[in-house]
Coordinates of C-alpha atoms and ligand atoms in Angstrom, one line a residue:
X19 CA 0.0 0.0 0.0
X20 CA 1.6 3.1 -1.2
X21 CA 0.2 6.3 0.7
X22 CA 1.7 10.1 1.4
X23 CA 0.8 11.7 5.1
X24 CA -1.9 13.6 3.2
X25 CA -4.2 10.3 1.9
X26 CA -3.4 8.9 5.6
X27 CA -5.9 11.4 7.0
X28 CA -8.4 10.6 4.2
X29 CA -12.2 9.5 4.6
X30 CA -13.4 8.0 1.8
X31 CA -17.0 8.3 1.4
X32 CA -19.8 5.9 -0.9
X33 CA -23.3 6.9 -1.0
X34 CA -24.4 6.4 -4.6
X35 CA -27.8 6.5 -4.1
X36 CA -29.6 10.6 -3.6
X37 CA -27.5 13.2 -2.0
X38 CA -26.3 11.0 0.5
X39 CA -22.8 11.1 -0.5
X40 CA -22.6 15.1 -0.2
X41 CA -24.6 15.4 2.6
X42 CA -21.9 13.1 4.9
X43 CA -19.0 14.7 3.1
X44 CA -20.9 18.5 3.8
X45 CA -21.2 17.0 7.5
X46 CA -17.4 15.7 7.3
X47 CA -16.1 18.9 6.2
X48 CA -17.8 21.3 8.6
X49 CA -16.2 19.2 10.8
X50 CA -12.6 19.9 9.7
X51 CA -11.8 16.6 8.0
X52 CA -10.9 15.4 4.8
X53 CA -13.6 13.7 2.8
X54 CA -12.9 12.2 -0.6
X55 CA -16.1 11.5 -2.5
X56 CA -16.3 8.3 -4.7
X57 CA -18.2 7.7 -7.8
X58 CA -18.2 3.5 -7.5
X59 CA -16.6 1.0 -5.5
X60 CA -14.0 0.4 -8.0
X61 CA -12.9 4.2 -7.2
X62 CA -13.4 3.6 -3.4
X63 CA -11.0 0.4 -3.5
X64 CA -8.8 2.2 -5.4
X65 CA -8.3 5.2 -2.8
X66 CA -8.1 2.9 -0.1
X67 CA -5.2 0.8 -1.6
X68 CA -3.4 4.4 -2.1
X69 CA -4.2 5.0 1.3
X70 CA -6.8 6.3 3.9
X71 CA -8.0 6.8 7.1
X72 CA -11.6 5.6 7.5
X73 CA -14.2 4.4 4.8
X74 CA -18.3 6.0 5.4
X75 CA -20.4 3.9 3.2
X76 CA -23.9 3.0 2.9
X77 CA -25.4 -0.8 3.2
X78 CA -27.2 0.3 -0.8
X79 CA -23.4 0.7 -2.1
X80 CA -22.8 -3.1 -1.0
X81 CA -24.5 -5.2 -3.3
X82 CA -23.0 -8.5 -4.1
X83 CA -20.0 -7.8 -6.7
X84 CA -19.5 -4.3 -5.0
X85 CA -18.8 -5.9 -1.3
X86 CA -16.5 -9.0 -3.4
X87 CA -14.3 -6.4 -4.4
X88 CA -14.5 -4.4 -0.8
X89 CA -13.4 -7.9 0.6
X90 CA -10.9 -8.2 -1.8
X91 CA -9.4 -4.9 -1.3
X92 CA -9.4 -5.3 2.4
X93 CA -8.0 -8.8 2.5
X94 CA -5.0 -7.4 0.6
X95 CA -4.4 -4.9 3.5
X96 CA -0.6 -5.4 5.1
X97 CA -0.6 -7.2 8.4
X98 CA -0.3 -4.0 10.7
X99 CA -3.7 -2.6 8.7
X100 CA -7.2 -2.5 9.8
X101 CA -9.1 -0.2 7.5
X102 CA -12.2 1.0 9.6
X103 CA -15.4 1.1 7.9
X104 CA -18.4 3.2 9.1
X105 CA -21.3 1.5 7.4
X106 CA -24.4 3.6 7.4
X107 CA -27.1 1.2 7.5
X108 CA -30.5 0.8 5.0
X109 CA -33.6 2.1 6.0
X110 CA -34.9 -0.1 7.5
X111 CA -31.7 -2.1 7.7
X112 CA -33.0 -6.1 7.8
X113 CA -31.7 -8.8 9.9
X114 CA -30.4 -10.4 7.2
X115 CA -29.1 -7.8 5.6
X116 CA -27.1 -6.8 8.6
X117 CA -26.0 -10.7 8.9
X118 CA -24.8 -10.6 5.3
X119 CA -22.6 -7.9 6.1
X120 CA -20.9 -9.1 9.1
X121 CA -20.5 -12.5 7.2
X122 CA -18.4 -10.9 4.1
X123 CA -17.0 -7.7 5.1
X124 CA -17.0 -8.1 8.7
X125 CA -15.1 -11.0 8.1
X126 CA -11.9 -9.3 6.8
X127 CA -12.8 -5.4 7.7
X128 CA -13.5 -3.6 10.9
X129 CA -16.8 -2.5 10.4
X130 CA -19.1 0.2 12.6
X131 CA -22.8 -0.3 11.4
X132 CA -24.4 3.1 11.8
X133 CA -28.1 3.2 11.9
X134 CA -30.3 6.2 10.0
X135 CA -31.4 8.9 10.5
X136 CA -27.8 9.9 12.0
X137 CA -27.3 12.6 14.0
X138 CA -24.6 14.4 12.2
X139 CA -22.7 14.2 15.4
X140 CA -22.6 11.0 15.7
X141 CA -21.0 10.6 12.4
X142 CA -18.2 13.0 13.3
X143 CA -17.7 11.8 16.0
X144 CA -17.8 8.1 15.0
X145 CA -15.7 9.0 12.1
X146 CA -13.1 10.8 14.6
X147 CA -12.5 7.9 16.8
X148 CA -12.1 5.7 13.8
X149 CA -9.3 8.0 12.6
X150 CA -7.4 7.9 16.0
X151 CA -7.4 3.6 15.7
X152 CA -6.1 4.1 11.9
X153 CA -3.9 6.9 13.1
X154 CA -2.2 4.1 15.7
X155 CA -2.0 1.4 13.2
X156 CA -0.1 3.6 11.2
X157 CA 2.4 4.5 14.1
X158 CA 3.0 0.6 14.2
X159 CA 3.8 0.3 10.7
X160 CA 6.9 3.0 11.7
X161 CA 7.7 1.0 14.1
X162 CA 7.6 -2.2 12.3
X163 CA 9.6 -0.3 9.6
X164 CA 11.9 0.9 11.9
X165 CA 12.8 -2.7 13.7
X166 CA 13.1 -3.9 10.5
X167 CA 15.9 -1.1 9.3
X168 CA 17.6 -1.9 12.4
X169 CA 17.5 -5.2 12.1
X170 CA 19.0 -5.0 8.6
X171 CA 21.8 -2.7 9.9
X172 CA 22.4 -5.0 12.6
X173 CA 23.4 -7.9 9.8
X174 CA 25.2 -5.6 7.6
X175 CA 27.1 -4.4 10.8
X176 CA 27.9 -8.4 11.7
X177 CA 28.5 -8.8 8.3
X178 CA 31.3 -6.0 8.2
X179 CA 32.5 -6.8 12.2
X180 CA 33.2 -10.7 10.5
X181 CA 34.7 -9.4 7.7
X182 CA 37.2 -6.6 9.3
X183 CA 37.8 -9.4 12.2
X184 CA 39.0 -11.9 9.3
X185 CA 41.8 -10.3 8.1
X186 CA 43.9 -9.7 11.0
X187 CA 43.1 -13.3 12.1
X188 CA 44.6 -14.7 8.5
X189 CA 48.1 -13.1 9.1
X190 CA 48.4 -14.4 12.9
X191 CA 47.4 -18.0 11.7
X192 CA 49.5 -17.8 8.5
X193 CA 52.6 -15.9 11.1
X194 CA 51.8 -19.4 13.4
X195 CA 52.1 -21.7 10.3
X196 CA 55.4 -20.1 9.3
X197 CA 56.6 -20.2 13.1
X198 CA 55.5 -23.8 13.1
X199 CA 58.1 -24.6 11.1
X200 CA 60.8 -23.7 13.4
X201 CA 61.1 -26.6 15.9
X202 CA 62.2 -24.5 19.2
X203 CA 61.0 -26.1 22.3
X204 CA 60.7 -22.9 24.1
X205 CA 58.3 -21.1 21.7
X206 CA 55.8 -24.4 21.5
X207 CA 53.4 -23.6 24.9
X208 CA 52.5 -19.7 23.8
X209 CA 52.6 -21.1 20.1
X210 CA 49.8 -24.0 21.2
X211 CA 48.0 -21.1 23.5
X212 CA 47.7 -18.7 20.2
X213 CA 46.7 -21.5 17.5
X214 CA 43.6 -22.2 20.1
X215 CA 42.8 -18.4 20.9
X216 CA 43.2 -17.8 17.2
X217 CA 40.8 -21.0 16.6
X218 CA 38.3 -20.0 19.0
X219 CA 38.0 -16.3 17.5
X220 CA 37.8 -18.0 14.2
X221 CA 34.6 -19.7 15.2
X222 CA 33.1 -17.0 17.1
X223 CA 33.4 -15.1 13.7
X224 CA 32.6 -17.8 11.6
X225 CA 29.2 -18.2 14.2
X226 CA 28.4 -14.7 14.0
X227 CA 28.3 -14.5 10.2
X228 CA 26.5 -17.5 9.6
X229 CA 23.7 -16.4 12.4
X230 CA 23.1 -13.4 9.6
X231 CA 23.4 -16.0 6.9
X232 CA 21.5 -18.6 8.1
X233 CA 18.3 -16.6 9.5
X234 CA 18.4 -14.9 6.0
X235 CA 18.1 -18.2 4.2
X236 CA 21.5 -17.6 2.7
X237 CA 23.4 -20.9 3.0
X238 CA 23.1 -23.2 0.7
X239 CA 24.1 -26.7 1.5
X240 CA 26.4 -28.9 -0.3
X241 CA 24.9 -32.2 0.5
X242 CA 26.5 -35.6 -0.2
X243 CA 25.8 -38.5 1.1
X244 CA 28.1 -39.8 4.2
X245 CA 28.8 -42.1 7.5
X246 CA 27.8 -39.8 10.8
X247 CA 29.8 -41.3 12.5
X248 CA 33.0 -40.0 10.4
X249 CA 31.8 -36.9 10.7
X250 CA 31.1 -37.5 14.6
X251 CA 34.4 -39.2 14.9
X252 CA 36.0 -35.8 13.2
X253 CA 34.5 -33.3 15.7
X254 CA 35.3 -35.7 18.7
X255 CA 39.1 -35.9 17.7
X256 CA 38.8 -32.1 17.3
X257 CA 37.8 -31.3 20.7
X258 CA 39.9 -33.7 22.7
X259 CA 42.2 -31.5 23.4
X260 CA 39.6 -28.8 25.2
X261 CA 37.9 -32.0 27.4
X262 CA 41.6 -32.4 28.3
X263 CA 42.2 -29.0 29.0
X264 CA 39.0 -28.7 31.2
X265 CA 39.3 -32.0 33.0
X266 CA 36.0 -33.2 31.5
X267 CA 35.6 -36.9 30.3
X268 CA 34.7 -37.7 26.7
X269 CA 33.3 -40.7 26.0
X270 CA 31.6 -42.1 22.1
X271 CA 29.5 -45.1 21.4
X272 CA 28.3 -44.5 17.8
X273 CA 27.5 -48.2 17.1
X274 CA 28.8 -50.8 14.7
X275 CA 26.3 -49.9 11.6
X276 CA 26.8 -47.0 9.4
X277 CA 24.0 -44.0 10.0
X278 CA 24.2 -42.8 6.6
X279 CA 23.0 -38.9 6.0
X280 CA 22.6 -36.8 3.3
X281 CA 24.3 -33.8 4.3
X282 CA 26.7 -31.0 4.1
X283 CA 29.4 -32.3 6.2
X284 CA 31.2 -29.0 7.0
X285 CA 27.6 -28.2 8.5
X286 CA 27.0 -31.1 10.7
X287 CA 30.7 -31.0 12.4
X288 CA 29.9 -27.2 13.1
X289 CA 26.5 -28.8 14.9
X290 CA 27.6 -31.3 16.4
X291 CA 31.4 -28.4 17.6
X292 CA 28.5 -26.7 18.8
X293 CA 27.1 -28.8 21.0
X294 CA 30.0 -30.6 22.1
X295 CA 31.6 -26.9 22.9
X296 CA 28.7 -25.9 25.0
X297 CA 28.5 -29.3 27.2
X298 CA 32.9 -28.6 27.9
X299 CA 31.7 -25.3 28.8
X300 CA 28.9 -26.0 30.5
X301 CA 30.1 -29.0 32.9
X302 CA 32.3 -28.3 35.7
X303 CA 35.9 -30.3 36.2
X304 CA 35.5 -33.7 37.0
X305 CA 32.0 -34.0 34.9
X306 CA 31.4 -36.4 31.9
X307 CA 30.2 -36.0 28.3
X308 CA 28.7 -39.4 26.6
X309 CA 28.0 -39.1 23.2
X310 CA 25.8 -41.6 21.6
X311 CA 24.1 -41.8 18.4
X312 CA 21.9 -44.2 16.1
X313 CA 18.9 -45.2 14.0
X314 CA 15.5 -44.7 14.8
X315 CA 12.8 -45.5 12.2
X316 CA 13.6 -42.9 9.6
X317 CA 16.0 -40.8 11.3
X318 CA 19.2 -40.9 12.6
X319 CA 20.0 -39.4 16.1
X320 CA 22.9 -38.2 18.0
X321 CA 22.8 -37.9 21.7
X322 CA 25.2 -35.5 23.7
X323 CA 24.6 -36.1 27.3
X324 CA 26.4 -33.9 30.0
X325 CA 26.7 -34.2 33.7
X326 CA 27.0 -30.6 34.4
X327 CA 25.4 -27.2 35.3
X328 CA 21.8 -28.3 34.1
X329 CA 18.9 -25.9 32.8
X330 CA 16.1 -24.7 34.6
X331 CA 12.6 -25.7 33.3
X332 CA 11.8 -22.4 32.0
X333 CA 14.4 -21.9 30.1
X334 CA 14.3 -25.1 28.1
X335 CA 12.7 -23.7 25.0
X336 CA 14.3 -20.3 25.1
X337 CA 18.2 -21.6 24.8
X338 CA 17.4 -21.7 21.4
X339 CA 16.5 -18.1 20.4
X340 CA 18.8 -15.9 18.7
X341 CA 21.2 -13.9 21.8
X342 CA 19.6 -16.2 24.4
X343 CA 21.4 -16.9 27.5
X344 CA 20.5 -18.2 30.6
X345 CA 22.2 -15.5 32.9
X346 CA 24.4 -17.5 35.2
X347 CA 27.3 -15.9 36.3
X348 CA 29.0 -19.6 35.5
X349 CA 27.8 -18.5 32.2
X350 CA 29.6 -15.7 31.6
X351 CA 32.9 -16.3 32.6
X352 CA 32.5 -19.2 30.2
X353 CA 32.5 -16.4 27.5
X354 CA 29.7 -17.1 24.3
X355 CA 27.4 -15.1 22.6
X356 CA 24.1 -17.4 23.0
X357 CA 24.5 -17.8 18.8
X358 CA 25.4 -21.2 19.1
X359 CA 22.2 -23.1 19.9
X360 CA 20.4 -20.8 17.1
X361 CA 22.7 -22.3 14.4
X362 CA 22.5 -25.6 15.7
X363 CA 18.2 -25.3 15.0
X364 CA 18.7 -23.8 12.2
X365 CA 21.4 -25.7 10.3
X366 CA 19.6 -28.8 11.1
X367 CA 16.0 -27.1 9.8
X368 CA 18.1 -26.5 6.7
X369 CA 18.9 -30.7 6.5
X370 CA 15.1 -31.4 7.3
X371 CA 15.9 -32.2 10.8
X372 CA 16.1 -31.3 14.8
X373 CA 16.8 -30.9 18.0
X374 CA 15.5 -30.9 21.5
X375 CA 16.8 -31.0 24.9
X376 CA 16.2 -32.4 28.3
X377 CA 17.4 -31.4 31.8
X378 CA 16.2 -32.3 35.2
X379 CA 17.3 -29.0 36.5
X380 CA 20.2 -26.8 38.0
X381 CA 22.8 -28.8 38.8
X382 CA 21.6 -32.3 37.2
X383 CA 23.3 -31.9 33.7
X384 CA 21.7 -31.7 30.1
X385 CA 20.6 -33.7 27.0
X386 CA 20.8 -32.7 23.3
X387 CA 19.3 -34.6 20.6
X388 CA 20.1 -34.0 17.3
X389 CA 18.0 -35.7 14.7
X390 CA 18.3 -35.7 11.0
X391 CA 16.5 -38.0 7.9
X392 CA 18.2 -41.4 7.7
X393 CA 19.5 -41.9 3.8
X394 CA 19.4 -44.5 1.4
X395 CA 22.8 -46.8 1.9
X396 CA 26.2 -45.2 0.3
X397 CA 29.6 -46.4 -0.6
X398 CA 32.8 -46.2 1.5
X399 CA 33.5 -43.2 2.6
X400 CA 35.2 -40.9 0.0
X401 CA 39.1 -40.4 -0.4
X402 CA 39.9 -37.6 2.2
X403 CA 40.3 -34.2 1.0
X404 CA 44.2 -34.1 2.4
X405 CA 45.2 -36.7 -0.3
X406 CA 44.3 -34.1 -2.7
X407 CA 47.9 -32.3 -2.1
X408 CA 49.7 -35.3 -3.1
X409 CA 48.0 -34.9 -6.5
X410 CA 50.5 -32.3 -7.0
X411 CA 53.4 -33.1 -8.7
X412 CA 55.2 -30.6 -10.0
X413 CA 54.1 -27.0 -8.0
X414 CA 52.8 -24.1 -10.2
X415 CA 54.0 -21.0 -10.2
X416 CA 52.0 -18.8 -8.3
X417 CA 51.4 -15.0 -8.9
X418 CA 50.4 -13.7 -5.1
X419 CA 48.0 -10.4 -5.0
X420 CA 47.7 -8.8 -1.6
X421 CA 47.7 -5.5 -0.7
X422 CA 48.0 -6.1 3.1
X423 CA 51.7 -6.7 3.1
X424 CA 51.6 -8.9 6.5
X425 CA 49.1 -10.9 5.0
X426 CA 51.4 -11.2 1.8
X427 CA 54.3 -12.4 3.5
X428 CA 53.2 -15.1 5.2
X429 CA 51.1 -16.6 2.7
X430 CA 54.4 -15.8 0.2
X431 CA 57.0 -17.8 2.7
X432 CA 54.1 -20.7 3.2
X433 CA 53.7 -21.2 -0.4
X434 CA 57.5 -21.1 -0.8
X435 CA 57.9 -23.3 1.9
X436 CA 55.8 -26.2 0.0
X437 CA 58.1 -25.5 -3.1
X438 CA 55.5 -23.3 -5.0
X439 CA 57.5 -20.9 -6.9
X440 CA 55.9 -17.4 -5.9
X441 CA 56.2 -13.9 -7.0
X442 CA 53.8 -11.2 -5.5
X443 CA 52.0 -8.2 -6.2
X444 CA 50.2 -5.1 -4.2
X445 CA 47.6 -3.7 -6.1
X446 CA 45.5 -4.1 -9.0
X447 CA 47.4 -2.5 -11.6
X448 CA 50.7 -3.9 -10.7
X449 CA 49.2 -7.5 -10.8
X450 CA 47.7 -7.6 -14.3
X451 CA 51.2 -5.9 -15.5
X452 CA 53.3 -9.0 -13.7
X453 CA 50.6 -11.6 -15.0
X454 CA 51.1 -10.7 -18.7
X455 CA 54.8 -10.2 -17.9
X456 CA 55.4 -13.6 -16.0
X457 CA 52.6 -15.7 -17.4
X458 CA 52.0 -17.4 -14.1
X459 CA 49.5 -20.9 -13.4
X460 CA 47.9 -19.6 -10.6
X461 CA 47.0 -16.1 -9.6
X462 CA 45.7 -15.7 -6.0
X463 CA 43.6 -12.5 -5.6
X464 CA 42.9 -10.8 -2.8
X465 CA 39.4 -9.1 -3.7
X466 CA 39.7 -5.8 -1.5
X467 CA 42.8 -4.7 -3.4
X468 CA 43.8 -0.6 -4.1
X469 CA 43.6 0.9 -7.9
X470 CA 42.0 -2.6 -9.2
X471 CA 39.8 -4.6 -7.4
X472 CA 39.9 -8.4 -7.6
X473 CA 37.4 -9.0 -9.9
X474 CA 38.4 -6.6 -12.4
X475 CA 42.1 -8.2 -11.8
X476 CA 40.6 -11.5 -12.6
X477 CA 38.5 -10.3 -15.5
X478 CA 41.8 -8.5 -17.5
X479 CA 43.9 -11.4 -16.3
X480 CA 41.6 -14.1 -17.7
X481 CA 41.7 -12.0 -20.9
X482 CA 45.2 -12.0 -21.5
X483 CA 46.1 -15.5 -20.5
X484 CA 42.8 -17.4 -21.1
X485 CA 41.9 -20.6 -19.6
X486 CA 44.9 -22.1 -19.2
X487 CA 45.9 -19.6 -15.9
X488 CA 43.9 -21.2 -12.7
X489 CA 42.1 -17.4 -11.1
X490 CA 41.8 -18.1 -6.6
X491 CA 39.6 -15.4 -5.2
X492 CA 40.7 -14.7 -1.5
X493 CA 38.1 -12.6 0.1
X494 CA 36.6 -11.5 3.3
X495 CA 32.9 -12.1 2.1
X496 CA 32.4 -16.0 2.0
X497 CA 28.1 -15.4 1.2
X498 CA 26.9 -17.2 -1.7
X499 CA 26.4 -14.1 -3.7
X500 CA 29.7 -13.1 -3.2
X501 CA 31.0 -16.9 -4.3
X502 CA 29.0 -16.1 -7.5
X503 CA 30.4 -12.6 -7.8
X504 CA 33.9 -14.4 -8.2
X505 CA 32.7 -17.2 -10.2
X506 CA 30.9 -14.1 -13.1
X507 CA 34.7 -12.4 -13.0
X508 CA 36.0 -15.5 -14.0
X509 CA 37.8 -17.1 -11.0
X510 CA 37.8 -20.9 -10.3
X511 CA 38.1 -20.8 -6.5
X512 CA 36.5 -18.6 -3.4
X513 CA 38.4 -18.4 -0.7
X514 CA 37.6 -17.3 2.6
X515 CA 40.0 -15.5 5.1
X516 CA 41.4 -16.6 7.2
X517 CA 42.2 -18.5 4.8
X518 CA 42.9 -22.2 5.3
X519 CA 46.0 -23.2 3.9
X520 CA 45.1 -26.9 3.3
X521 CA 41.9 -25.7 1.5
X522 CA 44.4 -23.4 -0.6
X523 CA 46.1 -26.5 -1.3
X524 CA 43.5 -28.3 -2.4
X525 CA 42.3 -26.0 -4.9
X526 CA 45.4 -25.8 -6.6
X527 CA 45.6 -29.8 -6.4
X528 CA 42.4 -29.8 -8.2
X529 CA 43.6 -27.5 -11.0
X530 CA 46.4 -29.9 -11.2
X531 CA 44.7 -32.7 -11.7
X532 CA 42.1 -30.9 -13.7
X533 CA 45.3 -29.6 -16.1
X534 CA 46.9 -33.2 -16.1
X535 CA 43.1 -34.8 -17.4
X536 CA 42.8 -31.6 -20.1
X537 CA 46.2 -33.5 -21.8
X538 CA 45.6 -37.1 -21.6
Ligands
LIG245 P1 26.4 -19.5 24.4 O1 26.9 -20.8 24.9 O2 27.4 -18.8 23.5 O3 25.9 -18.6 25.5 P2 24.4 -21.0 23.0 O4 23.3 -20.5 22.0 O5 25.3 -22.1 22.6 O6 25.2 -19.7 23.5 O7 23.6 -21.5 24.3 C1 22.6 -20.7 24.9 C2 22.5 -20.9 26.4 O8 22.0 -22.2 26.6 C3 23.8 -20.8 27.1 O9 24.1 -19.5 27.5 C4 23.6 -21.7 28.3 O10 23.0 -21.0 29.3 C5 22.6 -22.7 27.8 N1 23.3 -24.0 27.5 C6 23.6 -24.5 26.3 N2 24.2 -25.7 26.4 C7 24.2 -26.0 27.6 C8 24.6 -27.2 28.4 N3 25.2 -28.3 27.8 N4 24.4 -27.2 29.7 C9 23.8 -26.1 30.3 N5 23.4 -25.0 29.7 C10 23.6 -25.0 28.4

C-alpha cells in the first residue's frame, strides 16, 4: 500500500444513491476533515489501496459484486492494517441484511454499522475515533519499519565486524604456520596457547556471520551422502584436546552400523562443535560428556549427554533463540554469545531435521538430541580431502596479490615453503602488469585490493592469459552471492580469510589434476 501523510488522514466516502454522498462529506467537512467522494466502488477500492483513514459507506453501495471487491481490497491490507469502515445502514436495515454484512466484510474489515437517520454528530464523532485507531496502526507500521531497518543494519554491521575481524586473524594463523616450522622447544606452549585463541576467535566469527546468513536463508548446503559417525568421529578428535584442558571426560558409542546422511558435512561438524563446545563449557571439572548416536525408524540421532550445570525448566525452550542466555554468572565467565544453539536449530532445519533437549534442573546436567532424515545406503567413505595435495606433482607457479603486506608475506613464505615458486603483487594495476609479464599458473587474488579490485584483476587477467591460468579469489565475504560474484569475474576458487592453507592446497591440487586430465 503506497500512501503520502496527506491520503493517511483521508475518509473516503460511498453513498451512490440521492445526495447522501454530499450530505456526509458536507457534514465531514464542517467538521474539519478530509472527505474524498467516490463515484463506485472500484474508485473507493482504489483510494483505499493508495491510502486512507476511515471508509463512510452506505449498506445500498454493497450489493453482491461491489462488497466481493470491498473484501478483496481489504483482504489485501498489510498485516499491521485494519481499515475502519463506518457503514451507514439501510432504512430499515433487515436482519439479514445486517448478517450478510458481518459475514463478508466483517469478516476481513473492521466495520461500525451506523443506523439512520444519523445525527450528524454521531457521524463525526464516529468517524473521529475511527481516525485515531487508523492513526495508531499507522504508528506501528513506523515501528515495524523501523525494527526492520535496524535489524537489517544489525546484519550488515555483523557482516562487516566478520569481515574486518577476518583479516587480521589470517596473518596471525598464517605468522603461526610459518613459526610452526621452526622446531624451538621454548616457543611451543605460547605457540599452542595462540593456535587455540586464534581458533576460537575463528569460530566466534565464523558463528556470528553465519547467524546473519543462516536466518536470511543464505546458506546453501552442499549435500553428499556420508557415514555420521566419520563426521562425529572428526569433531570428537577435534575437541579432545579442550575436554583435556578442562578436566571433563569424553566418551563415544556410535554403534557398529553406518547412519548414513545426506548432508553437508562442514555443516554437521559445526552442529555437532557446537554442542560438544557448549557441554565442555557448561560441565564443571570432574564431569562427563557421553556421546551416543543411532537409528531410529527414519531418522538418525545423536545424543550428547552432560553431567554438568543443568537448565532450569523455564528456560528449556528459550536456549534456542537468537542472543539467548540463561544469565548465570557460570555462564559468563565461560564467555559465548548465545548464537550457538540458534545455528544448531537452524542448520539442522536446513537438513530437514532437529533438535531438542532435556534437563532435570540446576545442577543435574543436560541432554541434546540431534535428529536428522536417515539416507538411502552409500559407498565407502570418499578419499579424504588431504590426499588431494599429493596430487600435485610438480608445483605451479604462483602470482600472489595482496595489498596487506603482512598478509602477503606469510602466505608468500608458506607457499615457498611447500616449493610453490611465488612472485607477489600489491595492487590491481601492478598485478595484471606482472601476469602478462610472468605468465604465471595460478593467480591468487585478494578481492579488497587498491587501484583494481579483484574481480576486475581476474577479468583483464583471464583475458590475457585465457583458460589455461587457474584465477583463486581470496576474500573476506564468503556469502553465496559473493562466491558467485567471483565465479561471473571469471575465478575458479573462493576463498575465505582466514584462509585455510590446506583448503588453498586443495584447490590448486584440483587444478592440477584438472590440467593433467585436459592433456591425456
Ligand atoms: P552461548 O553458549 O554462547 O551462551 P548457546 O546458544 O550455545 O550460546 O547457548 C545458549 C544458552 O544455553 C547458554 O548461554 C547456556 O545458558 C545454555 N546451554 C547451552 N548448552 C548447555 C549445556 N550443555 N548445559 C547447560 N546449559 C547450556
Amino acid at each position: 500500500m503506497t500512501d503520502d501523510a496527506a491520503s493517511r488522514d483521508r475518509v473516503l466516502v460511498l453513498a451512490p444513491a440521492g445526495r447522501d454522498a454530499q450530505l456526509a462529506a458536507a457534514v465531514l467537512s464542517d467538521a474539519g476533515l478530509a472527505p474524498l467522494v467516490c463515484a463506485d466502488m472500484e474508485a473507493f477500492c482504489q483510494a483505499l489501496e493508495r491510502g486512507a483513514a476511515v471508509g463512510v459507506i452506505t449498506q445500498e453501495a454493497l450489493a453482491r459484486e461491489a462488497r466481493a471487491r470491498l473484501v478483496e481490497a481489504l483482504t489485501k491490507q498489510p498485516l499491521w492494517a485494519d481499515f475502519p469502515l463506518v457503514v451507514l445502514a439501510s432504512r430499515p436495515a433487515t436482519h439479514a441484511a445486517r448478517l450478510r454484512l458481518s459475514e463478508t466484510v466483517g469478516e476481513v474489515g473492521n466495520v461500525t454499522l451506523m443506523d439512520r437517520p444519523l445525527h450528524p454528530e454521531t457521524l463525526v464523532s464516529t468517524v473521529k475515533s475511527a481516525m485515531r485507531a487508523r492513526a495508531r496502526q499507522y504508528q506501528t507500521r513506523e515501528l515495524m519499519s523501523q525494527l526492520e531497518e535496524a535489524v537489517q543494519q544489525r546484519d550488515k554491521f555483523l557482516a562487516t565486524l566478520s569481515h574486518e575481524l577476518r583479516n587480521p586473524l589470517g596473518a596471525i594463523r598464517n605468522a603461526m604456520r610459518v613459526l610452526e616450522r621452526h622446531d624451538d622447544s621454548e616457543r611451543r606452549r605460547p605457540m599452542a596457547i595462540i593456535e587455540r585463541q586464534v581458533a576460537h576467535m575463528a569460530r566466534l566469527i565464523e558463528d556470528l556471520l553465519d547467524v546473519s546468513r543462516v536466518t536470511t536463508g543464505k546458506v546453501v548446503l552442499q549435500r553428499r551422502r556420508f557415514d555420521l559417525r566419520d563426521a562425529l568421529q572428526q569433531t570428537l578428535t577435534q575437541m579432545e584436546p579442550a575436554f583435556e584442558q578442562h578436566h571433563v571426560g569424553l566418551i563415544a558409542s556410535l554403534g557398529a552400523h553406518p547412519l548414513w546422511v545426506d548432508a553437508d558435512v562442514v555443516r554437521i561438524e559445526q552442529v555437532f562443535t557446537n554442542l560438544l563446545n557448549n557441554a565442555v563449557k557448561y560441565t564443571p571439572a570432574g564431569g562427563r560428556v557421553d556421546v551416543s548416536a543411532g537409528v531410529d525408524g527414519p531418522q538418525v540421532w545423536v545424543r550428547v549427554r552432560d553431567t554438568g550445570v543443568g537448565i532450569e525448566p523455564e528456560m528449556l525452550t528459550a536456549i534456542f533463540d537468537l542472543f539467548s542466555q540463561v544469565d548465570r554468572s557460570l555462564d559468563r565467565a565461560q564467555g559465548g554469545m548465545g548464537i550457538g544453539l540458534t545455528l544448531v536449530r537452524s542448520l539442522l532445519a536446513l537438513h530437514g531435521g532437529t533438535v531438542t533437549v532435556a534437563s532435570e534442573g540446576l545442577g543435574k546436567g543436560s541432554e541434546f538430541t540431534a535428529r536428522l532424515p536417515l539416507a538411502a545406503p552409500g559407498e565407502a567413505p570418499a578419499v579424504a580431502s588431504g590426499d588431494a595435495t599429493s596430487a600435485i606433482e610438480e608445483k605451479p607457479h604462483v602470482l600472489l596479490v595482496e595489498d596487506n603486506e603482512d598478509n602477503r608475506e606469510m602466505l608468500r613464505d608458506l607457499l615457498a615453503g611447500e616449493g610453490f615458486r611465488v612472485d607477489v603483487a600489491a595492487d590491481g594495476a601492478e598485478a595484471v602488469a606482472e601476469a602478462q609479464r610472468l605468465e604465471p599458473e595460478v593467480v591468487i587474488v585478494d578481492i579488497g585490493l587498491p587501484v583494481l579490485d579483484g574481480f576486475e584483476v581476474a577479468r583483464r587477467v583471464r583475458r590475457s592469459l585465457g583458460d589455461s591460468v587457474t584465477l583463486v579469489a581470496l576474500s573476506g565475504y564468503g556469502r553465496v552471492e559473493d562466491r558467485r560474484r567471483s565465479m561471473e569475474a571469471g575465478f575458479d576458487a573462493h576463498l575465505t580469510k582466514p584462509v585455510d592453507f590446506a583448503e588453498l592446497q586443495a584447490a590448486l591440487a584440483s587444478r592440477a589434476r584438472s590440467a593433467a586430465s585436459a592433456m591425456r
